[in-house]
PDB file of C-alpha atoms in Angstrom:
ATOM      1  CA  MET C 103       0.116   0.127  -0.170  1.00 68.00           C
ATOM      2  CA  PHE C 104       1.082   3.660  -0.861  1.00 78.00           C
ATOM      3  CA  LEU C 105       0.332   6.658   1.057  1.00 80.00           C
ATOM      4  CA  GLU C 106      -1.992   9.302  -1.240  1.00 83.00           C
ATOM      5  CA  THR C 107       0.968  11.601  -1.394  1.00 89.00           C
ATOM      6  CA  GLN C 108       3.085   8.750  -3.049  1.00 93.00           C
ATOM      7  CA  LEU C 109       3.008   8.153  -6.861  1.00 95.00           C
ATOM      8  CA  GLY C 110       2.382   4.243  -6.464  1.00 95.00           C
ATOM      9  CA  SER C 111      -1.115   5.125  -5.349  1.00 94.00           C
ATOM     10  CA  GLN C 112      -1.828   6.762  -8.648  1.00 93.00           C
ATOM     11  CA  LEU C 113      -0.611   3.874 -10.856  1.00 96.00           C
ATOM     12  CA  PRO C 114      -2.170   0.560 -11.339  1.00 96.00           C
ATOM     13  CA  GLY C 115      -1.814  -1.724  -8.714  1.00 95.00           C
ATOM     14  CA  LEU C 116       0.249  -4.053 -10.924  1.00 96.00           C
ATOM     15  CA  TYR C 117       3.237  -1.751 -10.894  1.00 97.00           C
ATOM     16  CA  GLY C 118       3.609  -2.193  -7.228  1.00 96.00           C
ATOM     17  CA  GLN C 119       5.151  -5.360  -8.130  1.00 96.00           C
ATOM     18  CA  LEU C 120       7.062  -4.503 -10.757  1.00 97.00           C
ATOM     19  CA  LEU C 121       8.735  -0.801 -10.195  1.00 98.00           C
ATOM     20  CA  PRO C 122      11.482   0.051  -8.083  1.00 96.00           C
ATOM     21  CA  ALA C 123      10.134   1.166  -4.696  1.00 96.00           C
ATOM     22  CA  SER C 124      11.989   4.386  -4.714  1.00 95.00           C
ATOM     23  CA  PHE C 125      10.042   5.320  -7.827  1.00 96.00           C
ATOM     24  CA  LEU C 126       6.830   4.393  -6.563  1.00 96.00           C
ATOM     25  CA  LYS C 127       7.335   6.608  -3.261  1.00 95.00           C
ATOM     26  CA  LEU C 128       8.076   9.756  -5.162  1.00 95.00           C
ATOM     27  CA  ASN C 129       5.938  12.618  -3.930  1.00 92.00           C
ATOM     28  CA  ALA C 130       2.879  12.864  -6.660  1.00 91.00           C
ATOM     29  CA  VAL C 131       0.955  15.627  -4.883  1.00 89.00           C
ATOM     30  CA  GLU C 132      -0.221  18.652  -7.040  1.00 87.00           C
ATOM     31  CA  LYS C 133      -2.367  20.809  -4.984  1.00 86.00           C
ATOM     32  CA  LYS C 134      -3.737  22.921  -7.464  1.00 80.00           C
ATOM     33  CA  ALA C 135      -4.679  20.551  -9.922  1.00 78.00           C
ATOM     34  CA  SER C 136      -7.713  18.242  -8.860  1.00 76.00           C
ATOM     35  CA  CYS C 137      -9.821  16.267 -11.254  1.00 76.00           C
ATOM     36  CA  SER C 138     -12.800  16.320  -8.705  1.00 74.00           C
ATOM     37  CA  ASN C 139     -12.446  20.226  -8.568  1.00 73.00           C
ATOM     38  CA  CYS C 140     -11.023  20.893 -12.041  1.00 76.00           C
ATOM     39  CA  TYR C 141      -8.673  23.957 -11.811  1.00 75.00           C
ATOM     40  CA  MET C 142      -9.079  24.451 -15.762  1.00 77.00           C
ATOM     41  CA  CYS C 143     -12.846  24.603 -15.665  1.00 76.00           C
ATOM     42  CA  ARG C 144     -13.252  27.343 -12.784  1.00 73.00           C
ATOM     43  CA  PRO C 145     -14.587  30.654 -14.583  1.00 70.00           C
ATOM     44  CA  ALA C 146     -12.002  33.584 -15.293  1.00 66.00           C
ATOM     45  CA  SER C 147     -12.008  35.977 -12.687  1.00 65.00           C
ATOM     46  CA  LYS C 148      -9.462  38.616 -11.024  1.00 62.00           C
ATOM     47  CA  ASN C 149      -8.362  35.870  -8.661  1.00 64.00           C
ATOM     48  CA  ASN C 150      -8.265  32.887 -11.319  1.00 65.00           C
ATOM     49  CA  PRO C 151      -5.483  33.311 -13.490  1.00 66.00           C
ATOM     50  CA  VAL C 152      -7.115  30.536 -16.345  1.00 70.00           C
ATOM     51  CA  LYS C 153      -8.343  32.956 -19.282  1.00 68.00           C
ATOM     52  CA  LYS C 154      -9.795  30.153 -21.247  1.00 77.00           C
ATOM     53  CA  PRO C 155     -11.568  27.779 -19.043  1.00 79.00           C
ATOM     54  CA  PHE C 156     -12.107  24.215 -20.265  1.00 83.00           C
ATOM     55  CA  GLU C 157     -15.411  22.970 -20.935  1.00 80.00           C
ATOM     56  CA  ALA C 158     -16.898  21.450 -17.717  1.00 78.00           C
ATOM     57  CA  SER C 159     -18.331  18.512 -19.672  1.00 84.00           C
ATOM     58  CA  THR C 160     -15.197  17.612 -20.893  1.00 83.00           C
ATOM     59  CA  LYS C 161     -12.547  19.102 -18.649  1.00 87.00           C
ATOM     60  CA  CYS C 162      -8.955  17.715 -20.017  1.00 88.00           C
ATOM     61  CA  CYS C 163     -10.506  14.360 -21.214  1.00 90.00           C
ATOM     62  CA  THR C 164     -10.137  15.317 -24.954  1.00 91.00           C
ATOM     63  CA  TYR C 165      -7.791  12.862 -25.235  1.00 93.00           C
ATOM     64  CA  TYR C 166      -7.755   9.081 -26.580  1.00 95.00           C
ATOM     65  CA  PRO C 167      -5.224   6.827 -24.558  1.00 95.00           C
ATOM     66  CA  PHE C 168      -3.192   3.816 -25.547  1.00 97.00           C
ATOM     67  CA  VAL C 169      -3.663   1.285 -22.914  1.00 97.00           C
ATOM     68  CA  PRO C 170      -1.333  -1.750 -23.338  1.00 98.00           C
ATOM     69  CA  ASN C 171      -2.463  -5.130 -23.586  1.00 98.00           C
ATOM     70  CA  TYR C 172      -1.347  -6.486 -20.165  1.00 98.00           C
ATOM     71  CA  LEU C 173      -3.681  -3.523 -18.466  1.00 98.00           C
ATOM     72  CA  VAL C 174      -6.578  -4.126 -20.575  1.00 98.00           C
ATOM     73  CA  GLY C 175      -6.406  -7.778 -19.406  1.00 98.00           C
ATOM     74  CA  GLY C 176      -6.057  -6.810 -15.811  1.00 98.00           C
ATOM     75  CA  MET C 177      -9.378  -4.801 -16.369  1.00 97.00           C
ATOM     76  CA  LEU C 178     -11.240  -7.784 -17.874  1.00 98.00           C
ATOM     77  CA  ALA C 179      -9.741 -10.061 -15.164  1.00 98.00           C
ATOM     78  CA  GLU C 180     -11.169  -7.924 -12.591  1.00 97.00           C
ATOM     79  CA  ASN C 181     -14.402  -7.533 -14.253  1.00 96.00           C
ATOM     80  CA  GLY C 182     -15.554  -4.635 -12.762  1.00 95.00           C
ATOM     81  CA  GLU C 183     -17.026  -1.281 -14.478  1.00 92.00           C
ATOM     82  CA  ALA C 184     -13.634  -0.761 -16.523  1.00 94.00           C
ATOM     83  CA  ALA C 185     -14.329  -4.253 -18.126  1.00 96.00           C
ATOM     84  CA  LYS C 186     -17.630  -3.298 -19.399  1.00 94.00           C
ATOM     85  CA  HIS C 187     -15.681  -0.430 -21.179  1.00 91.00           C
ATOM     86  CA  MET C 188     -13.639  -2.816 -22.953  1.00 95.00           C
ATOM     87  CA  ARG C 189     -15.948  -5.319 -23.823  1.00 96.00           C
ATOM     88  CA  THR C 190     -17.926  -2.581 -25.647  1.00 94.00           C
ATOM     89  CA  LEU C 191     -14.844  -1.363 -27.494  1.00 94.00           C
ATOM     90  CA  ILE C 192     -13.977  -5.159 -28.527  1.00 94.00           C
ATOM     91  CA  ARG C 193     -17.769  -5.885 -29.570  1.00 94.00           C
ATOM     92  CA  ASP C 194     -17.464  -2.821 -31.806  1.00 94.00           C
ATOM     93  CA  ARG C 195     -14.248  -3.538 -33.200  1.00 93.00           C
ATOM     94  CA  GLN C 196     -13.158  -0.026 -32.160  1.00 92.00           C
ATOM     95  CA  TRP C 197      -9.470  -0.361 -32.677  1.00 94.00           C
ATOM     96  CA  ILE C 198      -8.624  -2.913 -29.757  1.00 96.00           C
ATOM     97  CA  LEU C 199      -5.223  -4.500 -31.193  1.00 97.00           C
ATOM     98  CA  PRO C 200      -3.036  -7.172 -29.913  1.00 97.00           C
ATOM     99  CA  ILE C 201      -0.889  -4.576 -28.425  1.00 98.00           C
ATOM    100  CA  GLY C 202      -3.751  -2.933 -26.696  1.00 98.00           C
ATOM    101  CA  VAL C 203      -6.404   0.063 -27.123  1.00 97.00           C
ATOM    102  CA  VAL C 204      -5.172   2.328 -30.050  1.00 96.00           C
ATOM    103  CA  ALA C 205      -6.789   5.698 -31.064  1.00 94.00           C
ATOM    104  CA  PRO C 206      -8.401   5.224 -34.412  1.00 92.00           C
ATOM    105  CA  PRO C 207      -6.442   6.673 -37.295  1.00 90.00           C
ATOM    106  CA  SER C 208      -9.194   9.192 -38.177  1.00 90.00           C
ATOM    107  CA  TYR C 209      -9.357  10.051 -34.413  1.00 90.00           C
ATOM    108  CA  GLN C 210      -5.470  10.668 -34.299  1.00 92.00           C
ATOM    109  CA  VAL C 211      -5.438  12.854 -37.434  1.00 90.00           C
ATOM    110  CA  LYS C 212      -7.901  15.191 -36.115  1.00 89.00           C
ATOM    111  CA  PHE C 213      -6.301  15.503 -32.673  1.00 90.00           C
ATOM    112  CA  GLN C 214      -3.039  16.130 -34.414  1.00 89.00           C
ATOM    113  CA  ASP C 215      -4.598  19.009 -36.503  1.00 90.00           C
ATOM    114  CA  LYS C 216      -6.758  20.197 -33.446  1.00 88.00           C
ATOM    115  CA  HIS C 217      -6.404  23.981 -32.846  1.00 84.00           C
ATOM    116  CA  MET C 218      -4.799  24.603 -29.399  1.00 82.00           C
ATOM    117  CA  ASP C 219      -8.251  25.581 -28.215  1.00 83.00           C
ATOM    118  CA  ASP C 220      -9.878  22.604 -28.867  1.00 85.00           C
ATOM    119  CA  PHE C 221      -8.110  20.634 -26.245  1.00 89.00           C
ATOM    120  CA  GLY C 222     -10.251  20.624 -23.187  1.00 79.00           C
ATOM    121  CA  ARG C 223     -13.192  22.019 -25.208  1.00 86.00           C
ATOM    122  CA  ASP C 224     -13.950  20.155 -28.450  1.00 87.00           C
ATOM    123  CA  ALA C 225     -16.623  16.895 -27.147  1.00 87.00           C
ATOM    124  CA  ASP C 226     -15.581  15.460 -30.865  1.00 89.00           C
ATOM    125  CA  LEU C 227     -12.313  14.462 -28.838  1.00 92.00           C
ATOM    126  CA  MET C 228     -13.658  13.182 -25.964  1.00 93.00           C
ATOM    127  CA  CYS C 229     -12.119  10.103 -24.377  1.00 93.00           C
ATOM    128  CA  PRO C 230     -13.937   6.663 -24.983  1.00 93.00           C
ATOM    129  CA  PHE C 231     -13.773   5.844 -20.908  1.00 94.00           C
ATOM    130  CA  TYR C 232     -15.227   9.302 -20.015  1.00 92.00           C
ATOM    131  CA  LYS C 233     -18.193   9.205 -17.911  1.00 91.00           C
ATOM    132  CA  THR C 234     -20.342  12.149 -18.986  1.00 87.00           C
ATOM    133  CA  GLN C 235     -22.796  12.142 -16.283  1.00 87.00           C
ATOM    134  CA  SER C 236     -20.369  12.012 -13.511  1.00 88.00           C
ATOM    135  CA  GLY C 237     -17.483  13.468 -15.086  1.00 85.00           C
ATOM    136  CA  GLN C 238     -15.367  10.487 -14.071  1.00 90.00           C
ATOM    137  CA  CYS C 239     -12.901   8.277 -15.513  1.00 92.00           C
ATOM    138  CA  GLY C 240     -14.002   4.765 -16.241  1.00 94.00           C
ATOM    139  CA  ILE C 241     -10.906   3.134 -16.180  1.00 95.00           C
ATOM    140  CA  TRP C 242      -9.163   5.075 -13.202  1.00 93.00           C
ATOM    141  CA  GLN C 243      -7.542   2.353 -11.586  1.00 94.00           C
ATOM    142  CA  TRP C 244      -6.099   1.111 -14.902  1.00 96.00           C
ATOM    143  CA  ARG C 245      -4.928   4.678 -16.483  1.00 95.00           C
ATOM    144  CA  ASP C 246      -2.335   4.564 -18.945  1.00 96.00           C
ATOM    145  CA  SER C 247       1.143   6.507 -18.712  1.00 97.00           C
ATOM    146  CA  GLN C 248      -0.266   9.424 -20.429  1.00 95.00           C
ATOM    147  CA  CYS C 249      -3.605  10.075 -18.105  1.00 95.00           C
ATOM    148  CA  SER C 250      -1.596   9.137 -15.026  1.00 94.00           C
ATOM    149  CA  THR C 251       0.603  12.064 -15.159  1.00 95.00           C
ATOM    150  CA  TYR C 252      -1.320  14.621 -17.124  1.00 91.00           C
ATOM    151  CA  PHE C 253      -1.727  17.887 -14.778  1.00 88.00           C
ATOM    152  CA  CYS C 254      -3.112  21.086 -16.101  1.00 83.00           C
ATOM    153  CA  THR C 255      -1.026  23.301 -13.716  1.00 84.00           C
ATOM    154  CA  TYR C 256       1.647  22.718 -11.205  1.00 86.00           C
ATOM    155  CA  ASP C 257       2.553  23.403  -7.792  1.00 86.00           C
ATOM    156  CA  ASN C 258       5.963  24.205  -9.267  1.00 88.00           C
ATOM    157  CA  GLU C 259       5.601  25.612 -12.661  1.00 86.00           C
ATOM    158  CA  LYS C 260       9.524  25.737 -13.048  1.00 89.00           C
ATOM    159  CA  THR C 261      10.282  21.986 -12.003  1.00 90.00           C
ATOM    160  CA  GLY C 262       6.679  20.302 -12.065  1.00 90.00           C
ATOM    161  CA  PRO C 263       6.591  19.833 -16.268  1.00 90.00           C
ATOM    162  CA  GLN C 264      10.111  18.321 -16.596  1.00 93.00           C
ATOM    163  CA  PHE C 265       9.224  15.931 -13.493  1.00 94.00           C
ATOM    164  CA  TRP C 266       6.154  14.682 -14.878  1.00 94.00           C
ATOM    165  CA  LEU C 267       7.494  14.338 -18.364  1.00 95.00           C
ATOM    166  CA  SER C 268       9.987  12.024 -17.137  1.00 96.00           C
ATOM    167  CA  VAL C 269       7.775  10.013 -15.281  1.00 96.00           C
ATOM    168  CA  GLN C 270       5.261   9.834 -18.270  1.00 97.00           C
ATOM    169  CA  GLN C 271       8.277   8.828 -20.683  1.00 97.00           C
ATOM    170  CA  PHE C 272       9.763   6.173 -17.985  1.00 97.00           C
ATOM    171  CA  LEU C 273       6.086   4.753 -17.657  1.00 98.00           C
ATOM    172  CA  TYR C 274       5.580   4.716 -21.408  1.00 97.00           C
ATOM    173  CA  ASP C 275       8.795   2.766 -22.102  1.00 97.00           C
ATOM    174  CA  ILE C 276       7.407   0.206 -19.527  1.00 98.00           C
ATOM    175  CA  GLU C 277       4.455  -0.084 -21.555  1.00 98.00           C
ATOM    176  CA  MET C 278       6.205  -0.931 -24.757  1.00 98.00           C
ATOM    177  CA  LEU C 279       8.436  -3.183 -23.086  1.00 98.00           C
ATOM    178  CA  ILE C 280       5.928  -5.331 -21.361  1.00 98.00           C
ATOM    179  CA  SER C 281       2.963  -5.002 -24.148  1.00 98.00           C
ATOM    180  CA  GLN C 282       5.726  -6.210 -26.774  1.00 98.00           C
ATOM    181  CA  GLU C 283       6.955  -8.917 -24.731  1.00 98.00           C
ATOM    182  CA  CYS C 284       3.811 -10.338 -24.080  1.00 98.00           C
ATOM    183  CA  MET C 285       2.840 -10.405 -28.163  1.00 97.00           C
ATOM    184  CA  LEU C 286       5.780 -12.374 -28.429  1.00 97.00           C
ATOM    185  CA  GLN C 287       4.911 -14.765 -25.927  1.00 96.00           C
ATOM    186  CA  LYS C 288       1.397 -15.301 -27.320  1.00 96.00           C
ATOM    187  CA  GLY C 289       2.884 -16.208 -30.793  1.00 94.00           C
ATOM    188  CA  PHE C 290       2.966 -12.719 -32.537  1.00 96.00           C
ATOM    189  CA  SER C 291       6.074 -12.115 -35.033  1.00 96.00           C
ATOM    190  CA  THR C 292       8.410  -9.032 -34.786  1.00 96.00           C
ATOM    191  CA  LYS C 293       6.897  -7.930 -38.127  1.00 96.00           C
ATOM    192  CA  GLU C 294       3.443  -8.372 -36.654  1.00 96.00           C
ATOM    193  CA  ILE C 295       4.406  -6.240 -33.507  1.00 96.00           C
ATOM    194  CA  GLU C 296       5.789  -3.654 -35.932  1.00 95.00           C
ATOM    195  CA  GLU C 297       2.647  -3.533 -37.813  1.00 94.00           C
ATOM    196  CA  ASN C 298       0.719  -3.142 -34.396  1.00 95.00           C
ATOM    197  CA  LEU C 299       2.982  -0.229 -33.372  1.00 95.00           C
ATOM    198  CA  ASN C 300       2.752   1.497 -36.677  1.00 92.00           C
ATOM    199  CA  TRP C 301      -1.010   2.699 -35.498  1.00 92.00           C
ATOM    200  CA  VAL C 302      -0.126   3.232 -31.707  1.00 93.00           C
ATOM    201  CA  LEU C 303       1.411   6.559 -33.493  1.00 85.00           C
ATOM    202  CA  PHE C 304      -0.216   7.154 -36.428  1.00 80.00           C
ATOM    203  CA  GLU C 305       1.903   9.251 -39.215  1.00 75.00           C
ATOM    204  CA  GLN C 306      -0.418  11.398 -41.850  1.00 69.00           C
ATOM    205  CA  GLY C 307       0.484   9.979 -44.996  1.00 64.00           C
ATOM    206  CA  SER C 308       2.096   6.907 -43.961  1.00 65.00           C
ATOM    207  CA  GLN C 309      -0.916   4.672 -44.232  1.00 73.00           C
ATOM    208  CA  GLU C 310      -4.506   4.997 -45.043  1.00 78.00           C
ATOM    209  CA  VAL C 311      -6.663   6.787 -42.398  1.00 80.00           C
ATOM    210  CA  LYS C 312      -8.938   4.170 -41.309  1.00 81.00           C
ATOM    211  CA  PRO C 313     -12.243   4.875 -39.559  1.00 81.00           C
ATOM    212  CA  TYR C 314     -13.327   4.455 -35.848  1.00 84.00           C
ATOM    213  CA  ILE C 315     -14.773   1.061 -36.794  1.00 89.00           C
ATOM    214  CA  MET C 316     -12.392  -1.568 -38.278  1.00 90.00           C
ATOM    215  CA  SER C 317     -13.541  -3.452 -40.967  1.00 91.00           C
ATOM    216  CA  SER C 318     -13.731  -7.336 -40.909  1.00 91.00           C
ATOM    217  CA  MET C 319     -10.933  -7.793 -42.911  1.00 90.00           C
ATOM    218  CA  ASP C 320      -8.562  -5.592 -40.950  1.00 91.00           C
ATOM    219  CA  TRP C 321     -10.019  -7.041 -37.711  1.00 93.00           C
ATOM    220  CA  SER C 322      -9.455 -10.876 -38.712  1.00 92.00           C
ATOM    221  CA  GLN C 323      -5.648  -9.637 -39.873  1.00 92.00           C
ATOM    222  CA  PHE C 324      -4.719  -8.023 -36.799  1.00 94.00           C
ATOM    223  CA  TRP C 325      -6.233 -11.119 -34.702  1.00 94.00           C
ATOM    224  CA  GLN C 326      -5.242 -14.051 -36.945  1.00 87.00           C
ATOM    225  CA  HIS C 327      -3.904 -15.958 -34.099  1.00 83.00           C
ATOM    226  CA  HIS C 328      -6.733 -15.088 -31.592  1.00 91.00           C
ATOM    227  CA  TYR C 329      -9.753 -14.221 -33.311  1.00 86.00           C
ATOM    228  CA  GLU C 330     -12.238 -16.364 -31.402  1.00 85.00           C
ATOM    229  CA  GLU C 331     -10.352 -15.679 -27.855  1.00 94.00           C
ATOM    230  CA  ILE C 332      -9.674 -11.577 -27.680  1.00 96.00           C
ATOM    231  CA  GLU C 333     -10.597 -11.296 -24.554  1.00 96.00           C
ATOM    232  CA  ALA C 334      -8.850 -14.464 -23.275  1.00 97.00           C
ATOM    233  CA  TYR C 335      -6.041 -13.404 -25.137  1.00 97.00           C
ATOM    234  CA  PHE C 336      -6.027 -10.051 -22.955  1.00 98.00           C
ATOM    235  CA  ILE C 337      -6.105 -11.812 -19.541  1.00 98.00           C
ATOM    236  CA  ALA C 338      -3.623 -14.119 -20.745  1.00 98.00           C
ATOM    237  CA  CYS C 339      -1.156 -10.958 -20.996  1.00 98.00           C
ATOM    238  CA  TYR C 340      -2.022  -9.807 -17.659  1.00 98.00           C
ATOM    239  CA  LYS C 341      -1.223 -13.252 -16.243  1.00 98.00           C
ATOM    240  CA  LEU C 342       2.027 -13.250 -18.083  1.00 98.00           C
ATOM    241  CA  VAL C 343       3.075 -10.317 -16.469  1.00 98.00           C
ATOM    242  CA  LEU C 344       2.398 -11.626 -13.064  1.00 97.00           C
ATOM    243  CA  GLU C 345       3.844 -15.094 -13.457  1.00 98.00           C
ATOM    244  CA  HIS C 346       7.455 -13.499 -14.891  1.00 97.00           C
ATOM    245  CA  ARG C 347       6.983 -10.241 -12.711  1.00 96.00           C
ATOM    246  CA  VAL C 348      10.700 -10.988 -11.553  1.00 97.00           C
ATOM    247  CA  LYS C 349      12.000 -11.081 -15.200  1.00 97.00           C
ATOM    248  CA  PHE C 350      10.029  -8.058 -15.821  1.00 98.00           C
ATOM    249  CA  LYS C 351      11.041  -6.171 -12.714  1.00 97.00           C
ATOM    250  CA  ASN C 352      14.600  -6.703 -13.620  1.00 97.00           C
ATOM    251  CA  ASP C 353      14.180  -5.205 -16.982  1.00 97.00           C
ATOM    252  CA  ILE C 354      12.550  -2.274 -15.510  1.00 97.00           C
ATOM    253  CA  ASP C 355      15.152  -1.919 -12.931  1.00 97.00           C
ATOM    254  CA  GLU C 356      17.686  -1.573 -15.784  1.00 96.00           C
ATOM    255  CA  LEU C 357      15.614   0.920 -17.627  1.00 96.00           C
ATOM    256  CA  HIS C 358      14.946   2.979 -14.391  1.00 96.00           C
ATOM    257  CA  GLU C 359      18.768   3.597 -14.085  1.00 94.00           C
ATOM    258  CA  LYS C 360      18.568   5.842 -17.286  1.00 93.00           C
ATOM    259  CA  TYR C 361      16.068   8.155 -15.766  1.00 93.00           C
ATOM    260  CA  SER C 362      16.611  11.041 -13.126  1.00 89.00           C
ATOM    261  CA  PHE C 363      13.221  12.289 -11.230  1.00 89.00           C
ATOM    262  CA  THR C 364      14.193  15.519  -9.605  1.00 80.00           C
ATOM    263  CA  ARG C 365      11.463  17.668  -8.093  1.00 72.00           C
ATOM    264  CA  THR C 366      11.594  20.940  -6.117  1.00 64.00           C
ATOM    265  CA  ARG C 367       8.344  21.825  -4.238  1.00 59.00           C
TER     266      ARG C 367
END
């Protein structure tokens, strides 16, 4: 268990068994930023420096996250509210790839071309896991590296941005490391992994801009090894990480040595 002030409390519980204790115990407090009382949604006033507030109905959730396969598996294994969101995406063939949840190419193009003022305001960019009625995240306990580390403001504007960027990049490297290893262990080739990675960060002009719903042909091509057992595949990825956590922990420890996490309050 981690204190609410420690980084480990903001990350998926699985990471408590994989990441270095020194990293998990980093101070993660940002008093100005609160999802329950969004700093950027407060009306502009003399005492409020926010000149162009976010829409209260969207907050900062105008972003479609990449969620790695093993975290998807954790949600499905837990079989709670987050699992319902995932099953809906799987049922509708909404760019659920063996590597994980990927933003549809057409969404990525729109996000890349957005105006600066669209973020936090354009409902067309809404995250698929955002619960509009409550204004909360539907997969909060299983959030990805980007959503776990994003803050709209910082207690220390000089050191806060770089600190959280370093944390995000470290976590993203972990997501890439584990998700690709899971694919290898489940029978996918390095070429197939590369094909998945091409869609994680879609480059305009490199491939066809495909719609939100995958065609049956694309779906079967990506899932040819596990076409009839997609949910079971994700759960198997999650269990694989648990079973091989010592190996993954060693790999992550080695990766951790390349990073520096300096923060001044």
